[in-house]
Coordinates of C-alpha atoms and ligand atoms in Angstrom, one line a residue:
X1 CA 11.6 -85.8 82.3
X2 CA 14.7 -83.7 82.1
X3 CA 16.3 -86.2 79.8
X4 CA 13.4 -86.1 77.4
X5 CA 13.6 -82.3 77.4
X6 CA 17.2 -82.2 76.5
X7 CA 16.9 -84.9 73.8
X8 CA 14.2 -82.9 72.2
X9 CA 16.4 -79.7 72.4
X10 CA 19.2 -81.8 70.9
X11 CA 17.0 -82.8 68.0
X12 CA 15.9 -79.2 67.4
X13 CA 19.4 -77.8 67.3
X14 CA 21.7 -80.5 66.1
X15 CA 23.6 -79.4 62.9
X16 CA 21.7 -81.9 60.7
X17 CA 18.3 -81.2 59.3
X18 CA 15.7 -83.7 60.4
X19 CA 12.3 -84.5 59.0
X20 CA 10.0 -87.3 60.2
X21 CA 7.5 -88.5 57.6
X22 CA 4.5 -90.2 59.1
X23 CA 2.8 -93.4 57.9
X24 CA 0.3 -91.6 55.6
X25 CA 2.9 -89.2 54.2
X26 CA 2.1 -86.5 56.8
X27 CA 5.1 -84.6 58.1
X28 CA 5.2 -85.2 61.8
X29 CA 8.3 -83.3 62.7
X30 CA 10.8 -80.8 61.3
X31 CA 13.8 -79.7 63.3
X32 CA 15.1 -76.2 63.6
X33 CA 18.2 -76.8 61.6
X34 CA 16.1 -78.0 58.6
X35 CA 14.2 -74.7 58.8
X36 CA 17.4 -72.7 59.0
X37 CA 19.0 -74.5 56.1
X38 CA 16.1 -74.6 53.7
X39 CA 14.0 -71.7 54.9
X40 CA 11.0 -74.0 54.8
X41 CA 9.0 -74.3 58.0
X42 CA 6.8 -77.1 59.3
X43 CA 3.7 -75.2 58.3
X44 CA 5.0 -75.0 54.6
X45 CA 5.5 -78.8 54.5
X46 CA 2.3 -80.3 55.7
X47 CA 2.8 -83.5 53.8
X48 CA 5.5 -85.3 51.9
X49 CA 4.5 -84.2 48.5
X50 CA 4.6 -80.6 49.5
X51 CA 8.1 -81.2 51.0
X52 CA 9.6 -82.6 47.8
X53 CA 7.7 -80.2 45.6
X54 CA 9.4 -77.3 47.5
X55 CA 12.8 -78.8 47.6
X56 CA 13.3 -80.5 44.2
X57 CA 14.8 -78.5 41.4
X58 CA 14.0 -80.9 38.6
X59 CA 11.4 -83.5 38.0
X60 CA 13.8 -86.3 37.2
X61 CA 15.4 -86.0 40.6
X62 CA 12.1 -85.8 42.3
X63 CA 11.0 -89.1 40.7
X64 CA 14.1 -91.0 41.7
X65 CA 13.9 -89.7 45.3
X66 CA 10.3 -90.8 45.6
X67 CA 11.1 -94.1 44.1
X68 CA 13.8 -94.8 46.6
X69 CA 11.6 -93.7 49.4
X70 CA 8.8 -95.9 48.3
X71 CA 10.9 -99.0 48.1
X72 CA 11.8 -98.3 51.7
X73 CA 8.2 -97.9 52.7
X74 CA 7.3 -101.4 51.5
X75 CA 6.4 -103.7 54.3
X76 CA 9.1 -106.2 53.4
X77 CA 11.8 -103.7 54.4
X78 CA 12.5 -104.3 58.0
X79 CA 12.6 -101.5 60.5
X80 CA 15.9 -99.8 60.9
X81 CA 17.0 -100.2 57.3
X82 CA 18.8 -97.2 55.9
X83 CA 18.4 -95.4 52.7
X84 CA 22.0 -94.6 52.0
X85 CA 23.0 -91.0 51.8
X86 CA 22.9 -89.5 48.3
X87 CA 23.7 -86.1 47.0
X88 CA 20.8 -84.0 45.6
X89 CA 20.6 -80.6 44.2
X90 CA 17.9 -78.9 46.2
X91 CA 16.4 -75.4 46.5
X92 CA 15.8 -73.3 49.5
X93 CA 12.7 -71.2 50.0
X94 CA 14.5 -68.1 48.8
X95 CA 15.6 -69.9 45.7
X96 CA 19.1 -70.6 46.6
X97 CA 20.7 -73.8 45.2
X98 CA 21.8 -76.2 47.8
X99 CA 23.8 -79.4 47.5
X100 CA 22.4 -81.8 50.3
X101 CA 23.3 -85.2 51.3
X102 CA 19.9 -86.8 52.0
X103 CA 19.6 -90.1 53.9
X104 CA 16.7 -91.9 55.3
X105 CA 16.0 -94.5 58.0
X106 CA 12.9 -96.5 58.1
X107 CA 11.3 -96.9 61.5
X108 CA 8.1 -99.0 61.2
X109 CA 6.0 -97.0 58.8
X110 CA 7.8 -93.8 59.6
X111 CA 10.8 -92.4 57.7
X112 CA 13.4 -90.3 59.5
X113 CA 15.0 -88.1 56.8
X114 CA 18.3 -86.3 57.5
X115 CA 19.7 -83.5 55.5
X116 CA 23.4 -82.4 55.5
X117 CA 24.3 -79.2 53.6
X118 CA 27.4 -79.9 51.6
X119 CA 27.1 -76.9 49.3
X120 CA 30.2 -75.1 50.5
X121 CA 32.3 -78.2 50.5
X122 CA 31.3 -79.0 47.0
X123 CA 32.0 -75.4 45.8
X124 CA 35.4 -75.7 47.5
X125 CA 36.1 -79.0 45.8
X126 CA 35.1 -77.5 42.4
X127 CA 37.3 -74.6 43.0
X128 CA 40.2 -76.8 43.8
X129 CA 39.6 -78.9 40.7
X130 CA 39.3 -75.7 38.7
X131 CA 42.6 -74.4 40.1
X132 CA 44.2 -77.7 39.4
X133 CA 43.2 -77.8 35.8
X134 CA 42.6 -74.3 34.7
X135 CA 44.7 -71.2 34.3
X136 CA 43.5 -68.4 36.6
X137 CA 44.5 -65.6 34.3
X138 CA 42.9 -66.7 31.0
X139 CA 40.4 -69.3 32.3
X140 CA 41.9 -71.7 29.7
X141 CA 42.9 -75.3 30.5
X142 CA 46.4 -75.3 32.1
X143 CA 49.4 -77.4 31.4
X144 CA 48.1 -80.2 33.5
X145 CA 44.8 -80.5 31.7
X146 CA 46.7 -80.1 28.4
X147 CA 48.8 -83.2 29.2
X148 CA 45.7 -85.0 30.2
X149 CA 43.8 -84.1 27.0
X150 CA 46.9 -84.8 24.9
X151 CA 47.3 -88.3 26.3
X152 CA 43.6 -89.0 25.8
X153 CA 43.8 -87.8 22.2
X154 CA 46.8 -90.1 21.7
X155 CA 45.0 -93.1 23.1
X156 CA 42.0 -92.4 21.0
X157 CA 44.0 -92.1 17.8
X158 CA 45.9 -95.3 18.7
X159 CA 42.7 -97.2 19.2
X160 CA 41.7 -96.0 15.7
X161 CA 38.5 -94.4 17.0
X162 CA 39.6 -91.0 15.7
X163 CA 41.6 -89.7 12.8
X164 CA 44.9 -88.1 13.1
X165 CA 45.8 -85.3 15.5
X166 CA 48.2 -82.5 15.8
X167 CA 49.9 -80.6 18.6
X168 CA 50.7 -76.9 18.1
X169 CA 52.8 -74.9 20.5
X170 CA 52.7 -71.2 20.1
X171 CA 54.7 -68.5 21.7
X172 CA 54.2 -64.8 21.5
X173 CA 57.1 -63.1 19.8
X174 CA 59.1 -60.7 21.9
X175 CA 56.7 -61.0 24.8
X176 CA 59.4 -60.3 27.3
X177 CA 60.1 -56.8 26.0
X178 CA 56.4 -56.1 25.4
X179 CA 55.8 -57.0 29.0
X180 CA 58.5 -54.7 30.2
X181 CA 57.3 -51.8 28.1
X182 CA 53.7 -52.4 29.0
X183 CA 54.1 -53.2 32.7
X184 CA 52.9 -56.4 34.1
X185 CA 49.3 -55.4 34.5
X186 CA 48.9 -54.7 30.8
X187 CA 51.0 -57.7 30.1
X188 CA 48.4 -59.8 31.8
X189 CA 45.6 -58.0 30.0
X190 CA 47.4 -58.7 26.7
X191 CA 47.6 -62.4 27.5
X192 CA 43.9 -62.5 28.2
X193 CA 43.1 -60.7 25.0
X194 CA 45.3 -63.1 23.0
X195 CA 43.6 -66.0 24.7
X196 CA 40.2 -64.8 23.7
X197 CA 41.3 -64.3 20.1
X198 CA 42.8 -67.7 20.0
X199 CA 39.8 -69.4 21.4
X200 CA 37.7 -67.8 18.7
X201 CA 39.8 -69.6 16.1
X202 CA 39.6 -72.9 17.8
X203 CA 36.3 -74.7 17.9
X204 CA 34.9 -78.1 18.2
X205 CA 36.8 -81.0 19.7
X206 CA 40.1 -79.1 19.7
X207 CA 41.7 -77.9 22.9
X208 CA 43.4 -74.6 23.6
X209 CA 45.5 -74.4 26.7
X210 CA 47.9 -72.0 28.3
X211 CA 51.1 -73.7 29.0
X212 CA 52.4 -70.9 31.2
X213 CA 54.0 -67.6 30.5
X214 CA 53.3 -66.5 27.0
X215 CA 53.1 -70.0 25.7
X216 CA 49.9 -71.6 24.4
X217 CA 49.1 -75.0 23.0
X218 CA 46.5 -76.4 20.8
X219 CA 45.5 -80.0 20.4
X220 CA 43.7 -80.8 17.2
X221 CA 41.7 -84.0 16.9
X222 CA 39.7 -85.8 14.4
X223 CA 41.8 -84.7 11.5
X224 CA 41.6 -86.4 8.1
X225 CA 43.2 -89.8 8.0
X226 CA 45.3 -88.8 5.0
X227 CA 48.5 -87.4 6.4
X228 CA 49.0 -84.6 3.9
X229 CA 45.4 -83.5 4.3
X230 CA 45.7 -83.5 8.1
X231 CA 48.9 -81.5 7.7
X232 CA 47.1 -79.0 5.5
X233 CA 44.3 -78.6 7.9
X234 CA 46.8 -78.0 10.7
X235 CA 48.6 -75.5 8.5
X236 CA 45.3 -73.7 7.8
X237 CA 44.5 -73.6 11.5
X238 CA 48.0 -72.1 12.1
X239 CA 47.4 -69.5 9.5
X240 CA 44.0 -68.6 10.8
X241 CA 45.7 -68.0 14.1
X242 CA 48.4 -65.8 12.6
X243 CA 45.6 -64.0 10.7
X244 CA 43.5 -63.5 13.8
X245 CA 46.4 -61.7 15.6
X246 CA 47.0 -59.3 12.7
X247 CA 44.6 -56.7 14.1
X248 CA 46.5 -54.8 16.7
X249 CA 45.6 -55.0 20.4
X250 CA 44.5 -51.8 22.0
X251 CA 46.1 -51.4 25.5
X252 CA 46.7 -48.4 27.6
X253 CA 45.9 -46.0 24.9
X254 CA 48.1 -47.6 22.4
X255 CA 48.0 -50.2 19.6
X256 CA 50.2 -53.2 20.0
X257 CA 51.1 -55.6 17.2
X258 CA 51.5 -59.2 18.3
X259 CA 52.8 -62.0 16.3
X260 CA 53.4 -65.6 17.4
X261 CA 55.7 -68.4 16.4
X262 CA 54.3 -71.9 16.1
X263 CA 55.7 -75.4 16.1
X264 CA 53.5 -78.3 15.0
X265 CA 53.8 -82.0 15.2
X266 CA 51.3 -84.5 13.8
X267 CA 50.4 -87.6 15.6
X268 CA 48.6 -90.8 14.7
X269 CA 48.4 -94.2 16.4
X270 CA 51.1 -96.1 18.1
X271 CA 54.7 -95.1 18.8
X272 CA 54.2 -91.6 20.1
X273 CA 54.3 -90.5 23.7
X274 CA 53.1 -87.2 25.2
X275 CA 56.7 -86.3 26.2
X276 CA 58.0 -87.1 22.8
X277 CA 55.3 -85.0 21.1
X278 CA 56.0 -82.0 23.3
X279 CA 59.7 -82.3 22.6
X280 CA 59.1 -82.3 18.9
X281 CA 56.6 -79.5 18.9
X282 CA 59.0 -77.5 21.0
X283 CA 61.8 -78.2 18.5
X284 CA 59.6 -77.0 15.7
X285 CA 58.7 -73.9 17.7
X286 CA 62.4 -73.2 18.1
X287 CA 62.9 -73.5 14.4
X288 CA 60.0 -71.2 13.7
X289 CA 61.5 -68.6 16.0
X290 CA 64.9 -68.8 14.2
X291 CA 63.1 -68.8 10.9
X292 CA 62.1 -65.2 11.6
X293 CA 59.0 -65.5 13.8
X294 CA 55.3 -65.0 12.8
X295 CA 55.4 -68.4 11.2
X296 CA 54.4 -72.0 11.6
X297 CA 57.0 -74.7 11.4
X298 CA 56.4 -78.4 11.2
X299 CA 58.5 -80.9 13.0
X300 CA 58.4 -83.4 10.1
X301 CA 60.6 -82.1 7.3
X302 CA 58.5 -83.7 4.5
X303 CA 55.3 -82.3 5.9
X304 CA 57.0 -78.9 6.1
X305 CA 58.1 -79.2 2.5
X306 CA 54.7 -80.2 1.2
X307 CA 53.0 -77.5 3.2
X308 CA 55.5 -74.8 2.2
X309 CA 55.1 -75.7 -1.5
X310 CA 51.4 -75.2 -1.1
X311 CA 51.8 -71.9 0.6
X312 CA 54.2 -70.9 -2.2
X313 CA 51.8 -71.9 -4.9
X314 CA 49.0 -70.1 -3.3
X315 CA 51.0 -66.9 -3.1
X316 CA 52.0 -67.3 -6.7
X317 CA 48.4 -67.9 -7.7
X318 CA 47.3 -64.7 -6.0
X319 CA 49.9 -62.8 -7.9
X320 CA 49.0 -64.7 -11.1
X321 CA 45.4 -63.5 -10.9
X322 CA 46.6 -59.9 -10.6
X323 CA 49.1 -60.3 -13.4
X324 CA 46.7 -62.0 -15.7
X325 CA 48.8 -65.1 -16.1
X326 CA 45.8 -67.3 -16.5
X327 CA 44.4 -68.1 -19.9
X328 CA 41.8 -70.3 -21.4
X329 CA 42.4 -73.0 -24.0
X330 CA 39.6 -74.4 -26.0
X331 CA 39.2 -78.0 -27.1
X332 CA 36.6 -78.8 -29.8
X333 CA 33.6 -81.0 -29.2
X334 CA 32.4 -82.5 -32.4
X335 CA 29.4 -84.4 -33.6
X336 CA 30.5 -86.5 -36.5
X337 CA 31.8 -84.0 -39.1
X338 CA 30.6 -80.9 -37.3
X339 CA 32.2 -78.8 -34.6
X340 CA 29.4 -78.1 -32.1
X341 CA 31.3 -76.5 -29.3
X342 CA 34.3 -76.2 -27.1
X343 CA 35.4 -76.9 -23.6
X344 CA 37.2 -74.1 -21.9
X345 CA 40.3 -75.4 -20.1
X346 CA 42.3 -73.3 -17.7
X347 CA 46.0 -72.7 -18.3
X348 CA 48.5 -71.0 -16.1
X349 CA 51.5 -69.5 -17.8
X350 CA 53.9 -69.1 -14.9
X351 CA 56.7 -66.5 -15.6
X352 CA 59.5 -68.8 -14.3
X353 CA 58.0 -72.2 -14.0
X354 CA 56.5 -72.2 -17.4
X355 CA 53.2 -73.8 -18.1
X356 CA 51.4 -75.4 -15.1
X357 CA 48.5 -77.8 -15.9
X358 CA 45.3 -77.3 -14.0
X359 CA 45.6 -80.7 -12.3
X360 CA 48.4 -79.3 -10.3
X361 CA 46.9 -76.0 -9.2
X362 CA 43.1 -76.4 -9.2
X363 CA 43.1 -78.6 -6.0
X364 CA 45.2 -76.0 -4.2
X365 CA 42.9 -73.3 -5.5
X366 CA 40.0 -75.3 -4.2
X367 CA 41.5 -75.7 -0.7
X368 CA 42.5 -72.1 -0.3
X369 CA 39.3 -70.6 -1.6
X370 CA 41.2 -69.0 -4.5
X371 CA 39.0 -71.0 -6.8
X372 CA 36.3 -68.5 -6.2
X373 CA 37.9 -65.5 -7.9
X374 CA 39.6 -67.8 -10.3
X375 CA 36.4 -69.6 -11.2
X376 CA 34.6 -66.3 -11.7
X377 CA 37.4 -65.2 -14.0
X378 CA 37.0 -68.4 -16.0
X379 CA 33.2 -67.8 -16.3
X380 CA 33.7 -64.2 -17.5
X381 CA 36.5 -65.2 -19.9
X382 CA 34.5 -68.0 -21.4
X383 CA 31.4 -65.8 -21.8
X384 CA 33.4 -63.1 -23.4
X385 CA 34.7 -65.7 -25.9
X386 CA 31.1 -66.8 -26.6
X387 CA 30.0 -63.2 -27.2
X388 CA 33.0 -62.8 -29.6
X389 CA 32.1 -65.9 -31.5
X390 CA 28.6 -64.7 -31.8
X391 CA 29.8 -62.1 -34.3
X392 CA 31.2 -64.7 -36.6
X393 CA 28.6 -66.7 -38.5
X394 CA 30.8 -69.8 -38.7
X395 CA 31.3 -69.9 -34.9
X396 CA 28.0 -68.3 -33.7
X397 CA 26.4 -71.6 -32.8
X398 CA 29.2 -73.1 -30.8
X399 CA 28.5 -74.0 -27.3
X400 CA 31.0 -73.3 -24.5
X401 CA 31.5 -75.9 -21.7
X402 CA 32.9 -74.5 -18.5
X403 CA 34.2 -76.6 -15.6
X404 CA 32.7 -75.6 -12.3
X405 CA 34.4 -76.5 -9.0
X406 CA 32.4 -77.7 -6.0
X407 CA 33.3 -74.8 -3.9
X408 CA 32.3 -72.4 -6.6
X409 CA 29.0 -74.1 -7.1
X410 CA 28.2 -74.2 -3.4
X411 CA 28.4 -70.4 -3.1
X412 CA 25.0 -69.0 -2.2
X413 CA 25.2 -66.5 -5.0
X414 CA 26.5 -68.8 -7.7
X415 CA 23.3 -68.4 -9.8
X416 CA 23.6 -64.7 -9.7
X417 CA 27.2 -64.9 -10.6
X418 CA 26.5 -66.8 -13.8
X419 CA 23.6 -64.5 -14.7
X420 CA 25.8 -61.5 -14.2
X421 CA 28.6 -63.0 -16.4
X422 CA 26.1 -63.6 -19.1
X423 CA 24.6 -60.2 -18.8
X424 CA 27.9 -58.2 -18.7
X425 CA 29.4 -60.0 -21.6
X426 CA 26.2 -60.3 -23.6
X427 CA 26.8 -64.0 -24.2
X428 CA 23.8 -66.2 -25.1
X429 CA 22.8 -68.3 -22.1
X430 CA 21.7 -71.2 -24.2
X431 CA 25.2 -71.6 -25.5
X432 CA 26.7 -71.9 -22.1
X433 CA 27.1 -75.3 -20.6
X434 CA 28.3 -75.9 -17.1
X435 CA 30.2 -79.1 -16.4
X436 CA 29.5 -80.5 -12.9
X437 CA 30.9 -83.7 -11.3
X438 CA 29.0 -86.4 -9.6
X439 CA 30.4 -86.0 -6.1
X440 CA 29.4 -82.4 -5.8
X441 CA 25.8 -83.0 -6.7
X442 CA 25.3 -85.3 -3.8
X443 CA 26.3 -83.0 -1.0
X444 CA 23.1 -81.1 -0.9
X445 CA 20.8 -82.5 -3.5
X446 CA 17.9 -80.1 -2.9
X447 CA 20.1 -77.0 -3.1
X448 CA 21.8 -78.4 -6.2
X449 CA 18.5 -79.0 -8.0
X450 CA 17.3 -75.6 -7.1
X451 CA 20.4 -73.9 -8.5
X452 CA 20.3 -76.0 -11.6
X453 CA 16.6 -75.3 -12.2
X454 CA 17.1 -71.6 -11.8
X455 CA 19.9 -71.6 -14.3
X456 CA 18.0 -73.8 -16.7
X457 CA 15.3 -71.3 -16.5
X458 CA 17.4 -68.8 -18.3
X459 CA 18.6 -71.4 -20.8
X460 CA 21.9 -72.6 -19.4
X461 CA 22.8 -76.3 -20.0
X462 CA 24.4 -78.8 -17.7
X463 CA 26.7 -81.7 -18.4
X464 CA 27.9 -84.4 -15.9
X465 CA 31.7 -84.6 -16.2
X466 CA 33.8 -87.7 -15.6
X467 CA 30.7 -89.8 -15.7
X468 CA 31.2 -93.4 -14.5
X469 CA 33.9 -92.7 -11.9
X470 CA 31.5 -91.5 -9.2
X471 CA 28.4 -92.7 -7.5
X472 CA 26.3 -93.0 -10.5
X473 CA 23.0 -93.8 -8.9
X474 CA 20.0 -93.8 -11.1
X475 CA 17.7 -92.4 -8.5
X476 CA 19.6 -89.1 -8.3
X477 CA 20.4 -88.9 -12.0
X478 CA 16.7 -88.9 -12.8
X479 CA 16.0 -86.0 -10.5
X480 CA 18.7 -83.7 -11.8
X481 CA 17.9 -81.5 -14.8
X482 CA 20.9 -82.5 -16.9
X483 CA 21.4 -82.3 -20.6
X484 CA 24.5 -84.3 -21.1
X485 CA 26.6 -87.1 -19.7
X486 CA 30.4 -87.1 -20.4
X487 CA 31.9 -90.6 -20.5
X488 CA 35.1 -90.4 -18.5
X489 CA 38.2 -90.6 -20.5
X490 CA 39.5 -93.5 -18.5
X491 CA 36.9 -95.8 -20.0
X492 CA 37.4 -94.3 -23.5
X493 CA 41.1 -95.0 -23.3
X494 CA 40.7 -98.8 -23.1
X495 CA 37.4 -99.0 -25.0
X496 CA 38.8 -101.1 -27.8
X497 CA 41.2 -103.2 -25.7
X498 CA 39.3 -103.9 -22.5
X499 CA 36.0 -105.7 -22.7
X500 CA 35.2 -104.4 -19.2
X501 CA 35.6 -100.7 -20.3
X502 CA 33.7 -101.4 -23.5
X503 CA 30.8 -102.7 -21.5
X504 CA 30.9 -99.7 -19.2
X505 CA 31.0 -97.3 -22.1
X506 CA 28.1 -99.2 -23.7
X507 CA 26.0 -99.1 -20.6
X508 CA 26.6 -95.3 -20.1
X509 CA 25.5 -94.7 -23.6
X510 CA 22.3 -96.8 -23.0
X511 CA 21.7 -95.1 -19.7
X512 CA 22.0 -91.6 -21.3
X513 CA 19.7 -92.6 -24.1
X514 CA 17.1 -93.9 -21.7
X515 CA 17.2 -90.7 -19.7
X516 CA 17.0 -88.6 -22.9
X517 CA 20.4 -87.2 -22.4
X518 CA 23.2 -86.5 -24.9
X519 CA 26.2 -88.6 -24.4
X520 CA 29.7 -87.3 -25.2
X521 CA 32.9 -89.2 -25.0
X522 CA 36.0 -87.4 -23.9
X523 CA 39.6 -88.4 -24.4
X524 CA 39.1 -89.9 -27.9
X525 CA 42.6 -90.4 -29.2
X526 CA 42.2 -92.9 -32.0
X527 CA 40.1 -93.7 -35.0
X528 CA 39.4 -97.1 -33.5
X529 CA 37.9 -95.5 -30.4
X530 CA 35.8 -93.1 -32.5
X531 CA 34.5 -96.0 -34.6
X532 CA 33.6 -98.1 -31.6
X533 CA 31.7 -95.2 -30.0
X534 CA 29.9 -94.4 -33.2
X535 CA 28.9 -98.0 -33.6
X536 CA 27.5 -98.1 -30.1
X537 CA 25.4 -95.0 -30.5
X538 CA 27.6 -92.2 -29.3
X539 CA 28.4 -89.6 -31.9
X540 CA 29.6 -86.7 -29.8
X541 CA 33.3 -86.7 -29.3
X542 CA 36.1 -84.7 -27.7
X543 CA 39.8 -85.6 -27.6
X544 CA 43.3 -85.4 -29.0
X545 CA 42.2 -87.3 -32.1
X546 CA 40.4 -84.2 -33.2
X547 CA 42.4 -81.5 -31.5
X548 CA 44.3 -80.7 -28.3
X549 CA 43.1 -77.8 -26.3
X550 CA 44.5 -74.6 -28.0
X551 CA 44.4 -70.8 -27.6
X552 CA 41.4 -69.1 -28.9
X553 CA 42.9 -68.0 -32.3
X554 CA 44.3 -71.5 -33.0
X555 CA 41.0 -73.0 -32.1
X556 CA 39.1 -70.7 -34.4
X557 CA 41.4 -71.5 -37.3
X558 CA 41.0 -75.2 -36.6
X559 CA 37.2 -74.9 -36.5
X560 CA 37.1 -73.2 -39.9
X561 CA 39.4 -75.8 -41.4
X562 CA 37.4 -78.7 -39.8
X563 CA 34.2 -77.2 -40.9
X564 CA 35.4 -77.0 -44.5
X565 CA 36.9 -80.5 -44.4
X566 CA 33.8 -81.9 -42.8
X567 CA 31.6 -80.4 -45.5
X568 CA 33.9 -81.8 -48.1
X569 CA 33.7 -85.2 -46.4
X570 CA 29.9 -85.3 -46.2
X571 CA 29.6 -84.0 -49.8
X572 CA 31.9 -86.8 -50.9
X573 CA 30.0 -89.5 -49.2
Ligands
C2E1 P1 38.5 -82.5 -17.4 O1 37.3 -81.5 -17.2 O2 38.2 -83.9 -17.4 O3 39.1 -82.0 -18.7 C1 39.6 -82.9 -19.7 C2 41.0 -83.0 -19.6 O4 41.5 -84.1 -20.5 C3 41.8 -81.8 -20.0 O5 43.0 -81.8 -19.3 C4 42.2 -82.1 -21.5 O6 43.3 -81.5 -22.0 C5 42.4 -83.6 -21.4 N1 42.2 -84.3 -22.7 C6 41.4 -83.9 -23.6 N2 41.4 -84.8 -24.7 C7 42.3 -85.7 -24.3 C8 42.8 -86.9 -24.9 O7 42.4 -87.3 -26.0 N3 43.7 -87.7 -24.3 C9 44.1 -87.3 -23.0 N4 45.0 -88.1 -22.4 N5 43.7 -86.2 -22.4 C10 42.8 -85.4 -23.0 P2 43.5 -80.4 -18.6 O8 43.2 -79.3 -19.5 O9 44.8 -80.6 -18.1 O10 42.4 -80.3 -17.4 C11 42.5 -81.2 -16.3 C12 41.4 -81.0 -15.4 O11 41.5 -79.7 -14.7 C13 40.0 -80.9 -16.0 O12 39.6 -82.2 -16.3 C14 39.2 -80.2 -15.0 O13 38.8 -81.1 -14.0 C15 40.2 -79.2 -14.4 N6 40.0 -77.9 -15.0 C16 40.4 -77.4 -16.2 N7 40.0 -76.2 -16.4 C17 39.2 -75.8 -15.3 C18 38.5 -74.7 -14.9 O14 38.4 -73.7 -15.6 N8 37.8 -74.7 -13.7 C19 37.9 -75.8 -12.9 N9 37.2 -75.8 -11.8 N10 38.6 -76.9 -13.3 C20 39.2 -76.9 -14.4
CA2 CA1 35.5 -81.1 -18.0
CA3 CA1 36.3 -85.0 -17.7

């Protein structure tokens, strides 16, 4: 008797929650500890479904629990078999989240469920894990996690699953003296603020970590496979960091200017180790410091050179825009003996480097975004020229082709920009022709079509430049409201010597005709090429055979002469 009493007391007060589920799912017994832990009393949980409904946080977990219990309930499972302990996220009556280890023991139709509360242990474990991998001050990954991520990134890039990567080390310039003037408390606050600004620059798969002290590190992943492009991306990231820190930090009633120095090293595939990378990035960082701080320095000298040249050119280009060093040249487009228009081609007259061709600076302008002001300038200059020609009867009908860069075209207000250029200059919209390339049309076909349709609505024409080099799929060509195809000069060059290029040129002409588009050949340099094209049904031409691109005045003189000569020719025969 006494023994029964004390074992029932023991059941009630043992530090494990116990619930006995009866053969028909009724709850036969709930011990005191269960009630204390969960807040649910026996009267709340009359049957099993009420029990789990109360306890389970999500339906998924509810389902797996029931499934496991039902397996145990099958008759084939002999008495005494255990349902092994598993962790579940449960909820107390007051709504508190509990991590519980739940195990079951099957006793002839009954299930003895035991509940052990491991919430605190779990929280402590998470805390330890956090402390081990995260920095307490900034909440960023710490050096240990950085090494981890770096080695993972290296492995990934070695296996060829991802593109290139880069490691950037950065260090706040003069932090020591700042820290001394500010006091340590403000010094800490500054580090936290810097961390926040940095994390706003770094998104996606990239990792920002605090190495310790005033040193931060960034691991960039999934960079382009092309080394130079990856370098440029890294450089851009570095610059956006320098930029983000330009705004002073406000601390203790004072503004503080903070700059950082950065060392970068690129990695890709085999041959690099984490230690080696850190060493190189550190060396580059040291060079950045000695180069005068507030800069980014690459470990790889050739990368540094390529990137510096680009930075230099960008700086020059900004100045060039202000100093009006850009100019437009015009190359005639002819139809047999008639000048019908001109293509505006950008020229940069650099004060010391002389003339720089667009093939050199347009890609950099694209990448840096400078193409936007530059492209706008081209648009206005070309329209001004059109308006000027309108006053001269001999030139009034000429069309003007303007090259449009992808980035320029993708601007949400591109249509308005063109409209405005036309309006401000008074140029006739139907004489303006925009040259697009195939690649840029495929990025967002719907948006492209919409923009083109809007501009066509006011009379602007479209020509597809460098045709034949891109994706040339009929299905999209048919959908785009184009006026003209431009056979790429690479096919024209060999059109009389290569049967392959001749065939391509012929099929482009046929394609254009079938779609009701004008076809113009560019890069016509010889009489033989011109004759071939004419014979094959293409009588719109542009190229050195007629004229090189020239300044406006020369172009106008040329057009007058060609017109006269052309008339003479046609009168003669
Ligand atoms: P593109 O649009 O294909 O321009 C034709 C290029 O071929 C021009 O080079 C022109 O001078 C050259 N060319 C013309 N006829 C002949 C010929 O008979 N033989 C040979 N070998 N070449 C010929 P350019 O002026 O150096 O322009 C190069 C590229 O720069 C252009 O290629 C265009 O993609 C880009 N570009 C030029 N101006 C602008 C502009 O204002 N905006 C943008 N976004 N890009 C421009
Ligand atoms: Ca062009
Ligand atoms: Ca072209």
